[in-house]
């Protein structure tokens, strides 16, 4: 008899990671595909399905369940992807039904931040904790709440959106429609924008002249002790400490795991962030809350999707027996 595996799919705006894992948690195979947006969701999903079929053939395994992490918003109940900003054309796309029909196995969908949080919780920086906040700081800011080993979804699976907590009165408008969200200031995009505006105000000209400035460039300049970059960075940390500090006060997690491209700054980010958060959180023993960098990098999403798949496989078996 063939060995059984579960599949995990992590769909991103530029890359898609697909992997197979045995029920014992051993990785059997993995692939990375570019997200060829222009192909549209049906053909992209076809390519993902073909990759899974090839891996199943190569490893002589059969499929037991599939977990999918995808940029939100999503409709978990109905298994739909609902027009994510970075996946144009994915409008009420019935991904769960299509994958179920293709493979005839249970399929589970969650948003990418929840999938990444689950990956870190099972295999990464969060593996020693039951209650964990996950914050991803990249182009935008996303988040997830894990309580007692379970993702807290809330109404319409809307929980965890720490990037859209308002941290500045009368701030600039966010892509979500409201004003002063943490994401507008402290995401990679927000950091780069503020640096460009600051350079334009110091040197004259307009911010467009500094298009080449990215958040990675700001981090590099901070490392070289550039005064303007330091000001932007310190301000970024102050705002992150307000948002994350408020979330800690509300949830009292054992750990906060920080991932996403901006977290590559490592202790340059974490050391001052811990200091600021310690000032802001007064209602619980903040020294008992670990603030850690995510440890799985770009693997966290697919690791989480695999664990979601394993979870739904086990649940389906319990229901049958
Ligand atoms: Zn927002």
PDB file of N, CA and C in Angstrom, residues 42-94:
ATOM      1  N   UNK A  42      -7.722  30.204 -12.244  1.00  0.00           N
ATOM      2  CA  UNK A  42      -8.002  28.825 -12.673  1.00  0.00           C
ATOM      3  C   UNK A  42      -6.724  28.150 -13.158  1.00  0.00           C
ATOM      4  N   UNK A  43      -5.957  28.855 -13.977  1.00  0.00           N
ATOM      5  CA  UNK A  43      -4.726  28.241 -14.515  1.00  0.00           C
ATOM      6  C   UNK A  43      -3.628  28.173 -13.465  1.00  0.00           C
ATOM      7  N   UNK A  44      -3.592  29.153 -12.584  1.00  0.00           N
ATOM      8  CA  UNK A  44      -2.604  29.085 -11.487  1.00  0.00           C
ATOM      9  C   UNK A  44      -2.900  27.852 -10.627  1.00  0.00           C
ATOM     10  N   UNK A  45      -4.188  27.647 -10.305  1.00  0.00           N
ATOM     11  CA  UNK A  45      -4.555  26.476  -9.496  1.00  0.00           C
ATOM     12  C   UNK A  45      -4.260  25.172 -10.241  1.00  0.00           C
ATOM     13  N   UNK A  46      -4.439  25.180 -11.551  1.00  0.00           N
ATOM     14  CA  UNK A  46      -4.110  24.007 -12.362  1.00  0.00           C
ATOM     15  C   UNK A  46      -2.616  23.677 -12.213  1.00  0.00           C
ATOM     16  N   UNK A  47      -1.761  24.707 -12.290  1.00  0.00           N
ATOM     17  CA  UNK A  47      -0.317  24.481 -12.147  1.00  0.00           C
ATOM     18  C   UNK A  47       0.048  23.953 -10.757  1.00  0.00           C
ATOM     19  N   UNK A  48      -0.636  24.470  -9.750  1.00  0.00           N
ATOM     20  CA  UNK A  48      -0.400  23.984  -8.378  1.00  0.00           C
ATOM     21  C   UNK A  48      -0.805  22.505  -8.295  1.00  0.00           C
ATOM     22  N   UNK A  49      -1.967  22.177  -8.867  1.00  0.00           N
ATOM     23  CA  UNK A  49      -2.470  20.795  -8.812  1.00  0.00           C
ATOM     24  C   UNK A  49      -1.520  19.846  -9.541  1.00  0.00           C
ATOM     25  N   UNK A  50      -1.009  20.297 -10.695  1.00  0.00           N
ATOM     26  CA  UNK A  50      -0.053  19.467 -11.440  1.00  0.00           C
ATOM     27  C   UNK A  50       1.208  19.235 -10.613  1.00  0.00           C
ATOM     28  N   UNK A  51       1.679  20.279  -9.918  1.00  0.00           N
ATOM     29  CA  UNK A  51       2.879  20.136  -9.075  1.00  0.00           C
ATOM     30  C   UNK A  51       2.622  19.101  -7.985  1.00  0.00           C
ATOM     31  N   UNK A  52       1.431  19.144  -7.389  1.00  0.00           N
ATOM     32  CA  UNK A  52       1.096  18.163  -6.345  1.00  0.00           C
ATOM     33  C   UNK A  52       1.058  16.750  -6.945  1.00  0.00           C
ATOM     34  N   UNK A  53       0.441  16.605  -8.104  1.00  0.00           N
ATOM     35  CA  UNK A  53       0.358  15.273  -8.729  1.00  0.00           C
ATOM     36  C   UNK A  53       1.755  14.739  -9.068  1.00  0.00           C
ATOM     37  N   UNK A  54       2.610  15.619  -9.562  1.00  0.00           N
ATOM     38  CA  UNK A  54       3.986  15.179  -9.865  1.00  0.00           C
ATOM     39  C   UNK A  54       4.709  14.721  -8.604  1.00  0.00           C
ATOM     40  N   UNK A  55       4.556  15.481  -7.536  1.00  0.00           N
ATOM     41  CA  UNK A  55       5.247  15.116  -6.286  1.00  0.00           C
ATOM     42  C   UNK A  55       4.699  13.804  -5.720  1.00  0.00           C
ATOM     43  N   UNK A  56       3.381  13.613  -5.842  1.00  0.00           N
ATOM     44  CA  UNK A  56       2.775  12.345  -5.372  1.00  0.00           C
ATOM     45  C   UNK A  56       3.346  11.168  -6.171  1.00  0.00           C
ATOM     46  N   UNK A  57       3.492  11.367  -7.494  1.00  0.00           N
ATOM     47  CA  UNK A  57       4.020  10.292  -8.339  1.00  0.00           C
ATOM     48  C   UNK A  57       5.481  10.009  -7.990  1.00  0.00           C
ATOM     49  N   UNK A  58       6.258  11.078  -7.838  1.00  0.00           N
ATOM     50  CA  UNK A  58       7.693  10.913  -7.529  1.00  0.00           C
ATOM     51  C   UNK A  58       7.927  10.190  -6.209  1.00  0.00           C
ATOM     52  N   UNK A  59       7.041  10.439  -5.232  1.00  0.00           N
ATOM     53  CA  UNK A  59       7.265   9.877  -3.895  1.00  0.00           C
ATOM     54  C   UNK A  59       6.429   8.614  -3.677  1.00  0.00           C
ATOM     55  N   UNK A  60       5.676   8.187  -4.695  1.00  0.00           N
ATOM     56  CA  UNK A  60       4.782   7.019  -4.583  1.00  0.00           C
ATOM     57  C   UNK A  60       3.886   7.118  -3.350  1.00  0.00           C
ATOM     58  N   UNK A  61       3.247   8.252  -3.213  1.00  0.00           N
ATOM     59  CA  UNK A  61       2.368   8.466  -2.058  1.00  0.00           C
ATOM     60  C   UNK A  61       0.968   8.799  -2.562  1.00  0.00           C
ATOM     61  N   UNK A  62      -0.015   8.694  -1.649  1.00  0.00           N
ATOM     62  CA  UNK A  62      -1.371   9.138  -1.985  1.00  0.00           C
ATOM     63  C   UNK A  62      -1.771  10.265  -1.043  1.00  0.00           C
ATOM     64  N   UNK A  63      -2.714  11.065  -1.518  1.00  0.00           N
ATOM     65  CA  UNK A  63      -3.052  12.297  -0.804  1.00  0.00           C
ATOM     66  C   UNK A  63      -4.197  12.064   0.177  1.00  0.00           C
ATOM     67  N   UNK A  64      -4.056  12.646   1.395  1.00  0.00           N
ATOM     68  CA  UNK A  64      -5.098  12.460   2.417  1.00  0.00           C
ATOM     69  C   UNK A  64      -5.864  13.749   2.706  1.00  0.00           C
ATOM     70  N   UNK A  65      -5.231  14.913   2.536  1.00  0.00           N
ATOM     71  CA  UNK A  65      -5.898  16.196   2.822  1.00  0.00           C
ATOM     72  C   UNK A  65      -5.020  17.325   2.284  1.00  0.00           C
ATOM     73  N   UNK A  66      -5.636  18.495   2.107  1.00  0.00           N
ATOM     74  CA  UNK A  66      -4.894  19.666   1.610  1.00  0.00           C
ATOM     75  C   UNK A  66      -5.185  20.866   2.501  1.00  0.00           C
ATOM     76  N   UNK A  67      -4.136  21.623   2.865  1.00  0.00           N
ATOM     77  CA  UNK A  67      -4.275  22.893   3.592  1.00  0.00           C
ATOM     78  C   UNK A  67      -3.791  24.013   2.688  1.00  0.00           C
ATOM     79  N   UNK A  68      -4.541  25.123   2.687  1.00  0.00           N
ATOM     80  CA  UNK A  68      -4.183  26.246   1.814  1.00  0.00           C
ATOM     81  C   UNK A  68      -4.117  27.535   2.627  1.00  0.00           C
ATOM     82  N   UNK A  69      -3.001  28.252   2.511  1.00  0.00           N
ATOM     83  CA  UNK A  69      -2.886  29.603   3.061  1.00  0.00           C
ATOM     84  C   UNK A  69      -2.895  30.577   1.893  1.00  0.00           C
ATOM     85  N   UNK A  70      -3.685  31.637   1.989  1.00  0.00           N
ATOM     86  CA  UNK A  70      -3.863  32.550   0.858  1.00  0.00           C
ATOM     87  C   UNK A  70      -4.073  33.960   1.400  1.00  0.00           C
ATOM     88  N   UNK A  71      -3.588  34.987   0.696  1.00  0.00           N
ATOM     89  CA  UNK A  71      -3.847  36.353   1.171  1.00  0.00           C
ATOM     90  C   UNK A  71      -5.342  36.596   1.356  1.00  0.00           C
ATOM     91  N   UNK A  72      -5.715  37.325   2.404  1.00  0.00           N
ATOM     92  CA  UNK A  72      -7.112  37.653   2.666  1.00  0.00           C
ATOM     93  C   UNK A  72      -7.542  38.873   1.863  1.00  0.00           C
ATOM     94  N   UNK A  73      -8.813  39.226   1.899  1.00  0.00           N
ATOM     95  CA  UNK A  73      -9.859  38.538   2.662  1.00  0.00           C
ATOM     96  C   UNK A  73     -10.280  37.216   2.032  1.00  0.00           C
ATOM     97  N   UNK A  74     -10.674  36.283   2.945  1.00  0.00           N
ATOM     98  CA  UNK A  74     -11.208  35.017   2.463  1.00  0.00           C
ATOM     99  C   UNK A  74     -12.515  34.748   3.200  1.00  0.00           C
ATOM    100  N   UNK A  75     -13.336  33.868   2.638  1.00  0.00           N
ATOM    101  CA  UNK A  75     -14.565  33.423   3.287  1.00  0.00           C
ATOM    102  C   UNK A  75     -14.325  31.964   3.665  1.00  0.00           C
ATOM    103  N   UNK A  76     -13.985  31.743   4.937  1.00  0.00           N
ATOM    104  CA  UNK A  76     -13.596  30.400   5.379  1.00  0.00           C
ATOM    105  C   UNK A  76     -14.763  29.420   5.269  1.00  0.00           C
ATOM    106  N   UNK A  77     -15.965  29.861   5.675  1.00  0.00           N
ATOM    107  CA  UNK A  77     -17.140  28.977   5.658  1.00  0.00           C
ATOM    108  C   UNK A  77     -17.391  28.411   4.258  1.00  0.00           C
ATOM    109  N   UNK A  78     -17.302  29.286   3.268  1.00  0.00           N
ATOM    110  CA  UNK A  78     -17.627  28.871   1.905  1.00  0.00           C
ATOM    111  C   UNK A  78     -16.393  28.553   1.064  1.00  0.00           C
ATOM    112  N   UNK A  79     -15.210  28.661   1.677  1.00  0.00           N
ATOM    113  CA  UNK A  79     -13.988  28.286   0.971  1.00  0.00           C
ATOM    114  C   UNK A  79     -13.655  29.182  -0.208  1.00  0.00           C
ATOM    115  N   UNK A  80     -13.937  30.485  -0.053  1.00  0.00           N
ATOM    116  CA  UNK A  80     -13.723  31.412  -1.170  1.00  0.00           C
ATOM    117  C   UNK A  80     -12.562  32.361  -0.901  1.00  0.00           C
ATOM    118  N   UNK A  81     -11.816  32.689  -1.943  1.00  0.00           N
ATOM    119  CA  UNK A  81     -10.839  33.778  -1.879  1.00  0.00           C
ATOM    120  C   UNK A  81     -11.565  35.025  -2.396  1.00  0.00           C
ATOM    121  N   UNK A  82     -11.503  36.113  -1.618  1.00  0.00           N
ATOM    122  CA  UNK A  82     -12.340  37.290  -1.890  1.00  0.00           C
ATOM    123  C   UNK A  82     -11.505  38.497  -2.328  1.00  0.00           C
ATOM    124  N   UNK A  83     -11.033  38.520  -3.531  1.00  0.00           N
ATOM    125  CA  UNK A  83     -10.339  39.690  -4.101  1.00  0.00           C
ATOM    126  C   UNK A  83      -9.202  40.256  -3.260  1.00  0.00           C
ATOM    127  N   UNK A  84      -8.184  39.472  -2.945  1.00  0.00           N
ATOM    128  CA  UNK A  84      -7.025  40.057  -2.255  1.00  0.00           C
ATOM    129  C   UNK A  84      -6.370  41.130  -3.133  1.00  0.00           C
ATOM    130  N   UNK A  85      -5.812  42.168  -2.482  1.00  0.00           N
ATOM    131  CA  UNK A  85      -5.199  43.271  -3.231  1.00  0.00           C
ATOM    132  C   UNK A  85      -4.105  42.765  -4.167  1.00  0.00           C
ATOM    133  N   UNK A  86      -3.291  41.796  -3.672  1.00  0.00           N
ATOM    134  CA  UNK A  86      -2.155  41.353  -4.485  1.00  0.00           C
ATOM    135  C   UNK A  86      -2.468  40.153  -5.379  1.00  0.00           C
ATOM    136  N   UNK A  87      -3.736  39.757  -5.452  1.00  0.00           N
ATOM    137  CA  UNK A  87      -4.134  38.694  -6.390  1.00  0.00           C
ATOM    138  C   UNK A  87      -5.315  39.182  -7.240  1.00  0.00           C
ATOM    139  N   UNK A  88      -5.070  40.100  -8.159  1.00  0.00           N
ATOM    140  CA  UNK A  88      -6.158  40.628  -8.971  1.00  0.00           C
ATOM    141  C   UNK A  88      -6.826  39.509  -9.770  1.00  0.00           C
ATOM    142  N   UNK A  89      -8.155  39.535  -9.852  1.00  0.00           N
ATOM    143  CA  UNK A  89      -8.900  38.517 -10.599  1.00  0.00           C
ATOM    144  C   UNK A  89      -9.395  37.368  -9.723  1.00  0.00           C
ATOM    145  N   UNK A  90      -8.928  37.296  -8.478  1.00  0.00           N
ATOM    146  CA  UNK A  90      -9.368  36.228  -7.580  1.00  0.00           C
ATOM    147  C   UNK A  90     -10.595  36.736  -6.814  1.00  0.00           C
ATOM    148  N   UNK A  91     -11.711  36.827  -7.519  1.00  0.00           N
ATOM    149  CA  UNK A  91     -12.897  37.432  -6.940  1.00  0.00           C
ATOM    150  C   UNK A  91     -13.924  36.345  -6.615  1.00  0.00           C
ATOM    151  N   UNK A  92     -14.135  36.065  -5.335  1.00  0.00           N
ATOM    152  CA  UNK A  92     -14.999  34.961  -4.884  1.00  0.00           C
ATOM    153  C   UNK A  92     -14.584  33.641  -5.556  1.00  0.00           C
ATOM    154  N   UNK A  93     -13.286  33.391  -5.561  1.00  0.00           N
ATOM    155  CA  UNK A  93     -12.754  32.208  -6.238  1.00  0.00           C
ATOM    156  C   UNK A  93     -12.928  30.981  -5.331  1.00  0.00           C
ATOM    157  N   UNK A  94     -13.693  29.954  -5.799  1.00  0.00           N
ATOM    158  CA  UNK A  94     -14.053  28.816  -4.926  1.00  0.00           C
ATOM    159  C   UNK A  94     -12.934  27.787  -4.825  1.00  0.00           C
TER     160      UNK A  94
END
